[in-house]
């Protein structure tokens, strides 16, 4: 599928492309295309466009000189464009807010390095960084033990030791026991995770630290198999499928935690602090169990088939109770 690029977006890319190449003297076509997230064909089109650019320095109407023969790019006569672009206000603000959020995440190993990086970016961005200072960033830890678990995991990774987890699985509403060979500790979407080879599942799994109930470092060597490949988390953890069921829930103020705990397609505020959330799932069983747990704090609105399943499950559950009225014989 061809992605349309506006002239403004292409100009920004060209202005970044020249200093990128000049700072490296000589750089490969494939490497540059990957760095800018474009194809080699698109990169060649950009380079051909640069042939038509003339600068006023060092001499009036001086054309940029470039070559990309042999798969290597060389740019000259573009010294006046050699300085990287300054961050725009929105770019500087987004980057600084994201870094401040990362600095608050439990388990960060070197906060001082993060603080120095933020200070350098603020100094480099100048006035463009002032907007981000108006945003207060706070990351709420859902488990006071998460940071302690992160320390244990780092120790296990350093010593190459297996860990034993007691882990809560919300989809099945149960606590599980499993041995895991740690692979890395990472932060995804603002939450700390352990990635490792789960011996119980016989596959690579990600474990949210705020769902770890207990963790023990074992005196057993960690040995992930050769086929244990890291999970690609660049696009987030939740990967919707066309076959997923679209579920709509209405939540009371006491049930708003569902929107924070589960990935949602949309979240809409209603009256009296209530929420309407839409989420996708390949398995509606856990949604049915969630509705039972929520009780009056939440209800399934759609799809109708799931509404009927929840009603039947609730009716069956109520049938297990015997109501003893005062005066009723035992």
mmCIF file of N, CA, C and O in Angstrom, residues 76-147:
data_model
loop_
_atom_site.group_PDB
_atom_site.id
_atom_site.type_symbol
_atom_site.label_atom_id
_atom_site.label_comp_id
_atom_site.label_asym_id
_atom_site.label_seq_id
_atom_site.Cartn_x
_atom_site.Cartn_y
_atom_site.Cartn_z
ATOM 1 N N UNK A 76 28.159 16.985 -0.716
ATOM 2 C CA UNK A 76 29.077 18.106 -0.474
ATOM 3 C C UNK A 76 28.433 19.382 -1.002
ATOM 4 O O UNK A 76 27.351 19.350 -1.602
ATOM 5 N N UNK A 77 29.103 20.513 -0.796
ATOM 6 C CA UNK A 77 28.580 21.817 -1.194
ATOM 7 C C UNK A 77 27.242 22.114 -0.517
ATOM 8 O O UNK A 77 26.379 22.793 -1.084
ATOM 9 N N UNK A 78 27.050 21.570 0.687
ATOM 10 C CA UNK A 78 25.794 21.813 1.406
ATOM 11 C C UNK A 78 26.080 22.168 2.861
ATOM 12 O O UNK A 78 25.304 21.848 3.750
ATOM 13 N N UNK A 79 27.233 22.829 3.082
ATOM 14 C CA UNK A 79 27.651 23.126 4.444
ATOM 15 C C UNK A 79 26.634 23.983 5.200
ATOM 16 O O UNK A 79 26.464 23.855 6.405
ATOM 17 N N UNK A 80 25.936 24.868 4.476
ATOM 18 C CA UNK A 80 24.966 25.733 5.156
ATOM 19 C C UNK A 80 23.750 24.956 5.647
ATOM 20 O O UNK A 80 22.967 25.450 6.449
ATOM 21 N N UNK A 81 23.578 23.723 5.165
ATOM 22 C CA UNK A 81 22.489 22.857 5.636
ATOM 23 C C UNK A 81 23.023 21.745 6.529
ATOM 24 O O UNK A 81 22.285 20.845 6.909
ATOM 25 N N UNK A 82 24.296 21.807 6.859
ATOM 26 C CA UNK A 82 24.912 20.718 7.600
ATOM 27 C C UNK A 82 24.506 20.649 9.054
ATOM 28 O O UNK A 82 24.702 19.635 9.711
ATOM 29 N N UNK A 83 23.942 21.748 9.594
ATOM 30 C CA UNK A 83 23.555 21.743 11.007
ATOM 31 C C UNK A 83 22.184 21.089 11.152
ATOM 32 O O UNK A 83 21.250 21.447 10.433
ATOM 33 N N UNK A 84 22.014 20.143 12.064
ATOM 34 C CA UNK A 84 20.710 19.496 12.252
ATOM 35 C C UNK A 84 19.630 20.516 12.612
ATOM 36 O O UNK A 84 19.901 21.545 13.218
ATOM 37 N N UNK A 85 18.391 20.213 12.223
ATOM 38 C CA UNK A 85 17.274 21.102 12.520
ATOM 39 C C UNK A 85 17.000 21.150 14.016
ATOM 40 O O UNK A 85 17.164 20.154 14.735
ATOM 41 N N UNK A 86 16.561 22.324 14.502
ATOM 42 C CA UNK A 86 16.125 22.428 15.889
ATOM 43 C C UNK A 86 14.760 21.770 16.017
ATOM 44 O O UNK A 86 13.976 21.713 15.072
ATOM 45 N N UNK A 87 14.492 21.289 17.214
ATOM 46 C CA UNK A 87 13.194 20.684 17.465
ATOM 47 C C UNK A 87 12.112 21.759 17.440
ATOM 48 O O UNK A 87 12.294 22.844 17.988
ATOM 49 N N UNK A 88 10.983 21.443 16.823
ATOM 50 C CA UNK A 88 9.828 22.322 16.889
ATOM 51 C C UNK A 88 9.213 22.231 18.285
ATOM 52 O O UNK A 88 9.540 21.326 19.071
ATOM 53 N N UNK A 89 8.302 23.156 18.594
ATOM 54 C CA UNK A 89 7.705 23.187 19.933
ATOM 55 C C UNK A 89 6.999 21.874 20.247
ATOM 56 O O UNK A 89 7.177 21.300 21.332
ATOM 57 N N UNK A 90 6.194 21.376 19.297
ATOM 58 C CA UNK A 90 5.461 20.134 19.564
ATOM 59 C C UNK A 90 6.401 18.945 19.680
ATOM 60 O O UNK A 90 6.197 18.047 20.510
ATOM 61 N N UNK A 91 7.469 18.920 18.862
ATOM 62 C CA UNK A 91 8.431 17.819 18.934
ATOM 63 C C UNK A 91 9.189 17.829 20.259
ATOM 64 O O UNK A 91 9.345 16.786 20.909
ATOM 65 N N UNK A 92 9.668 19.013 20.673
ATOM 66 C CA UNK A 92 10.408 19.112 21.930
ATOM 67 C C UNK A 92 9.518 18.758 23.115
ATOM 68 O O UNK A 92 9.930 18.043 24.036
ATOM 69 N N UNK A 93 8.290 19.234 23.095
ATOM 70 C CA UNK A 93 7.370 18.973 24.204
ATOM 71 C C UNK A 93 7.053 17.496 24.323
ATOM 72 O O UNK A 93 7.096 16.918 25.414
ATOM 73 N N UNK A 94 6.737 16.859 23.170
ATOM 74 C CA UNK A 94 6.398 15.430 23.195
ATOM 75 C C UNK A 94 7.570 14.594 23.693
ATOM 76 O O UNK A 94 7.402 13.671 24.505
ATOM 77 N N UNK A 95 8.772 14.914 23.232
ATOM 78 C CA UNK A 95 9.955 14.152 23.630
ATOM 79 C C UNK A 95 10.253 14.326 25.111
ATOM 80 O O UNK A 95 10.529 13.345 25.824
ATOM 81 N N UNK A 96 10.172 15.546 25.619
ATOM 82 C CA UNK A 96 10.497 15.795 27.023
ATOM 83 C C UNK A 96 9.448 15.195 27.950
ATOM 84 O O UNK A 96 9.787 14.651 29.014
ATOM 85 N N UNK A 97 8.185 15.299 27.589
ATOM 86 C CA UNK A 97 7.137 14.691 28.425
ATOM 87 C C UNK A 97 7.318 13.180 28.473
ATOM 88 O O UNK A 97 7.191 12.553 29.536
ATOM 89 N N UNK A 98 7.638 12.559 27.322
ATOM 90 C CA UNK A 98 7.849 11.107 27.291
ATOM 91 C C UNK A 98 9.041 10.705 28.157
ATOM 92 O O UNK A 98 8.998 9.699 28.879
ATOM 93 N N UNK A 99 10.129 11.486 28.106
ATOM 94 C CA UNK A 99 11.310 11.174 28.909
ATOM 95 C C UNK A 99 11.022 11.337 30.395
ATOM 96 O O UNK A 99 11.496 10.549 31.221
ATOM 97 N N UNK A 100 10.257 12.373 30.759
ATOM 98 C CA UNK A 100 9.920 12.553 32.178
ATOM 99 C C UNK A 100 9.044 11.415 32.680
ATOM 100 O O UNK A 100 9.170 10.980 33.824
ATOM 101 N N UNK A 101 8.140 10.924 31.823
ATOM 102 C CA UNK A 101 7.315 9.788 32.202
ATOM 103 C C UNK A 101 8.184 8.548 32.389
ATOM 104 O O UNK A 101 8.024 7.798 33.358
ATOM 105 N N UNK A 102 9.137 8.332 31.474
ATOM 106 C CA UNK A 102 10.032 7.187 31.576
ATOM 107 C C UNK A 102 10.868 7.267 32.855
ATOM 108 O O UNK A 102 11.130 6.246 33.500
ATOM 109 N N UNK A 103 11.264 8.479 33.234
ATOM 110 C CA UNK A 103 12.080 8.653 34.433
ATOM 111 C C UNK A 103 11.321 8.286 35.704
ATOM 112 O O UNK A 103 11.931 7.995 36.735
ATOM 113 N N UNK A 104 9.978 8.298 35.637
ATOM 114 C CA UNK A 104 9.163 7.972 36.809
ATOM 115 C C UNK A 104 8.792 6.498 36.895
ATOM 116 O O UNK A 104 8.220 6.063 37.884
ATOM 117 N N UNK A 105 9.113 5.736 35.856
ATOM 118 C CA UNK A 105 8.718 4.324 35.830
ATOM 119 C C UNK A 105 9.531 3.540 36.864
ATOM 120 O O UNK A 105 10.758 3.672 36.933
ATOM 121 N N UNK A 106 8.874 2.701 37.680
ATOM 122 C CA UNK A 106 9.606 1.888 38.654
ATOM 123 C C UNK A 106 10.607 0.972 37.973
ATOM 124 O O UNK A 106 10.356 0.439 36.889
ATOM 125 N N UNK A 107 11.763 0.799 38.599
ATOM 126 C CA UNK A 107 12.757 -0.140 38.094
ATOM 127 C C UNK A 107 13.786 0.474 37.175
ATOM 128 O O UNK A 107 14.657 -0.237 36.685
ATOM 129 N N UNK A 108 13.718 1.788 36.945
ATOM 130 C CA UNK A 108 14.723 2.428 36.092
ATOM 131 C C UNK A 108 16.078 2.355 36.780
ATOM 132 O O UNK A 108 16.226 2.751 37.935
ATOM 133 N N UNK A 109 17.061 1.863 36.050
ATOM 134 C CA UNK A 109 18.351 1.556 36.673
ATOM 135 C C UNK A 109 19.180 2.800 36.962
ATOM 136 O O UNK A 109 19.824 2.893 38.002
ATOM 137 N N UNK A 110 19.199 3.774 36.064
ATOM 138 C CA UNK A 110 20.050 4.944 36.248
ATOM 139 C C UNK A 110 19.230 6.210 36.021
ATOM 140 O O UNK A 110 19.154 6.738 34.909
ATOM 141 N N UNK A 111 18.595 6.707 37.073
ATOM 142 C CA UNK A 111 17.766 7.904 36.953
ATOM 143 C C UNK A 111 18.624 9.143 36.730
ATOM 144 O O UNK A 111 18.169 10.111 36.118
ATOM 145 N N UNK A 112 19.844 9.146 37.247
ATOM 146 C CA UNK A 112 20.696 10.322 37.078
ATOM 147 C C UNK A 112 21.042 10.540 35.608
ATOM 148 O O UNK A 112 21.090 11.673 35.128
ATOM 149 N N UNK A 113 21.279 9.456 34.870
ATOM 150 C CA UNK A 113 21.562 9.585 33.443
ATOM 151 C C UNK A 113 20.354 10.147 32.706
ATOM 152 O O UNK A 113 20.497 10.990 31.804
ATOM 153 N N UNK A 114 19.146 9.705 33.088
ATOM 154 C CA UNK A 114 17.938 10.224 32.469
ATOM 155 C C UNK A 114 17.771 11.709 32.776
ATOM 156 O O UNK A 114 17.405 12.504 31.903
ATOM 157 N N UNK A 115 18.070 12.104 34.005
ATOM 158 C CA UNK A 115 17.958 13.519 34.391
ATOM 159 C C UNK A 115 18.936 14.379 33.594
ATOM 160 O O UNK A 115 18.595 15.486 33.161
ATOM 161 N N UNK A 116 20.148 13.866 33.372
ATOM 162 C CA UNK A 116 21.136 14.626 32.595
ATOM 163 C C UNK A 116 20.686 14.771 31.143
ATOM 164 O O UNK A 116 20.867 15.821 30.527
ATOM 165 N N UNK A 117 20.101 13.700 30.602
ATOM 166 C CA UNK A 117 19.620 13.753 29.222
ATOM 167 C C UNK A 117 18.502 14.781 29.088
ATOM 168 O O UNK A 117 18.479 15.570 28.131
ATOM 169 N N UNK A 118 17.570 14.790 30.043
ATOM 170 C CA UNK A 118 16.471 15.756 29.997
ATOM 171 C C UNK A 118 17.003 17.178 30.079
ATOM 172 O O UNK A 118 16.558 18.068 29.346
ATOM 173 N N UNK A 119 17.984 17.406 30.960
ATOM 174 C CA UNK A 119 18.562 18.741 31.098
ATOM 175 C C UNK A 119 19.240 19.193 29.805
ATOM 176 O O UNK A 119 19.114 20.358 29.390
ATOM 177 N N UNK A 120 19.955 18.289 29.138
ATOM 178 C CA UNK A 120 20.624 18.641 27.880
ATOM 179 C C UNK A 120 19.612 18.980 26.790
ATOM 180 O O UNK A 120 19.798 19.928 26.016
ATOM 181 N N UNK A 121 18.523 18.205 26.722
ATOM 182 C CA UNK A 121 17.506 18.474 25.719
ATOM 183 C C UNK A 121 16.803 19.806 25.985
ATOM 184 O O UNK A 121 16.487 20.555 25.049
ATOM 185 N N UNK A 122 16.550 20.103 27.258
ATOM 186 C CA UNK A 122 15.932 21.380 27.599
ATOM 187 C C UNK A 122 16.825 22.540 27.179
ATOM 188 O O UNK A 122 16.350 23.547 26.641
ATOM 189 N N UNK A 123 18.129 22.396 27.408
ATOM 190 C CA UNK A 123 19.064 23.456 27.031
ATOM 191 C C UNK A 123 19.147 23.601 25.516
ATOM 192 O O UNK A 123 19.194 24.714 24.979
ATOM 193 N N UNK A 124 19.138 22.466 24.794
ATOM 194 C CA UNK A 124 19.250 22.510 23.339
ATOM 195 C C UNK A 124 17.977 23.039 22.694
ATOM 196 O O UNK A 124 18.026 23.755 21.695
ATOM 197 N N UNK A 125 16.812 22.696 23.288
ATOM 198 C CA UNK A 125 15.542 23.106 22.689
ATOM 199 C C UNK A 125 15.216 24.563 22.974
ATOM 200 O O UNK A 125 14.425 25.173 22.247
ATOM 201 N N UNK A 126 15.786 25.127 24.035
ATOM 202 C CA UNK A 126 15.540 26.529 24.344
ATOM 203 C C UNK A 126 14.087 26.798 24.686
ATOM 204 O O UNK A 126 13.472 26.077 25.487
ATOM 205 N N UNK A 127 13.509 27.823 24.057
ATOM 206 C CA UNK A 127 12.132 28.197 24.343
ATOM 207 C C UNK A 127 11.140 27.104 23.951
ATOM 208 O O UNK A 127 10.041 27.018 24.511
ATOM 209 N N UNK A 128 11.516 26.266 22.989
ATOM 210 C CA UNK A 128 10.613 25.188 22.569
ATOM 211 C C UNK A 128 10.345 24.191 23.694
ATOM 212 O O UNK A 128 9.358 23.462 23.653
ATOM 213 N N UNK A 129 11.216 24.150 24.694
ATOM 214 C CA UNK A 129 11.037 23.205 25.804
ATOM 215 C C UNK A 129 10.150 23.764 26.902
ATOM 216 O O UNK A 129 9.749 23.028 27.803
ATOM 217 N N UNK A 130 9.850 25.060 26.856
ATOM 218 C CA UNK A 130 9.114 25.684 27.953
ATOM 219 C C UNK A 130 7.690 25.142 28.083
ATOM 220 O O UNK A 130 7.142 25.078 29.185
ATOM 221 N N UNK A 131 7.084 24.753 26.947
ATOM 222 C CA UNK A 131 5.708 24.250 26.994
ATOM 223 C C UNK A 131 5.623 22.971 27.809
ATOM 224 O O UNK A 131 4.694 22.761 28.590
ATOM 225 N N UNK A 132 6.609 22.091 27.647
ATOM 226 C CA UNK A 132 6.567 20.806 28.360
ATOM 227 C C UNK A 132 6.672 20.983 29.863
ATOM 228 O O UNK A 132 6.215 20.127 30.625
ATOM 229 N N UNK A 133 7.263 22.095 30.308
ATOM 230 C CA UNK A 133 7.394 22.328 31.749
ATOM 231 C C UNK A 133 6.038 22.552 32.409
ATOM 232 O O UNK A 133 5.913 22.442 33.632
ATOM 233 N N UNK A 134 5.008 22.862 31.615
ATOM 234 C CA UNK A 134 3.682 23.090 32.158
ATOM 235 C C UNK A 134 2.912 21.795 32.371
ATOM 236 O O UNK A 134 1.808 21.811 32.890
ATOM 237 N N UNK A 135 3.492 20.676 31.919
ATOM 238 C CA UNK A 135 2.833 19.378 32.040
ATOM 239 C C UNK A 135 3.418 18.622 33.224
ATOM 240 O O UNK A 135 4.624 18.376 33.282
ATOM 241 N N UNK A 136 2.563 18.287 34.176
ATOM 242 C CA UNK A 136 3.004 17.496 35.332
ATOM 243 C C UNK A 136 2.912 16.020 34.991
ATOM 244 O O UNK A 136 1.879 15.542 34.510
ATOM 245 N N UNK A 137 3.983 15.282 35.204
ATOM 246 C CA UNK A 137 4.033 13.862 34.865
ATOM 247 C C UNK A 137 4.144 13.047 36.137
ATOM 248 O O UNK A 137 5.016 13.296 36.975
ATOM 249 N N UNK A 138 3.246 12.070 36.275
ATOM 250 C CA UNK A 138 3.307 11.166 37.423
ATOM 251 C C UNK A 138 2.865 9.786 36.968
ATOM 252 O O UNK A 138 1.802 9.635 36.370
ATOM 253 N N UNK A 139 3.689 8.794 37.216
ATOM 254 C CA UNK A 139 3.371 7.412 36.872
ATOM 255 C C UNK A 139 2.997 6.694 38.154
ATOM 256 O O UNK A 139 3.810 6.577 39.074
ATOM 257 N N UNK A 140 1.736 6.260 38.222
ATOM 258 C CA UNK A 140 1.265 5.554 39.408
ATOM 259 C C UNK A 140 1.673 4.100 39.346
ATOM 260 O O UNK A 140 1.380 3.403 38.376
ATOM 261 N N UNK A 141 2.357 3.642 40.361
ATOM 262 C CA UNK A 141 2.728 2.233 40.439
ATOM 263 C C UNK A 141 1.557 1.447 41.002
ATOM 264 O O UNK A 141 1.056 1.751 42.076
ATOM 265 N N UNK A 142 1.078 0.432 40.255
ATOM 266 C CA UNK A 142 -0.064 -0.343 40.702
ATOM 267 C C UNK A 142 0.352 -1.416 41.707
ATOM 268 O O UNK A 142 -0.477 -2.122 42.241
ATOM 269 N N UNK A 143 1.603 -1.569 41.945
ATOM 270 C CA UNK A 143 2.075 -2.578 42.882
ATOM 271 C C UNK A 143 3.328 -2.028 43.548
ATOM 272 O O UNK A 143 4.321 -1.745 42.886
ATOM 273 N N UNK A 144 3.267 -1.884 44.875
ATOM 274 C CA UNK A 144 4.413 -1.326 45.593
ATOM 275 C C UNK A 144 5.641 -2.212 45.472
ATOM 276 O O UNK A 144 6.764 -1.749 45.685
ATOM 277 N N UNK A 145 5.447 -3.502 45.141
ATOM 278 C CA UNK A 145 6.578 -4.420 45.053
ATOM 279 C C UNK A 145 7.217 -4.446 43.664
ATOM 280 O O UNK A 145 8.221 -5.129 43.469
ATOM 281 N N UNK A 146 6.640 -3.717 42.704
ATOM 282 C CA UNK A 146 7.132 -3.791 41.323
ATOM 283 C C UNK A 146 8.599 -3.411 41.223
ATOM 284 O O UNK A 146 9.380 -4.071 40.527
ATOM 285 N N UNK A 147 8.995 -2.347 41.931
ATOM 286 C CA UNK A 147 10.384 -1.915 41.848
ATOM 287 C C UNK A 147 11.312 -2.944 42.484
ATOM 288 O O UNK A 147 12.425 -3.180 42.000
#
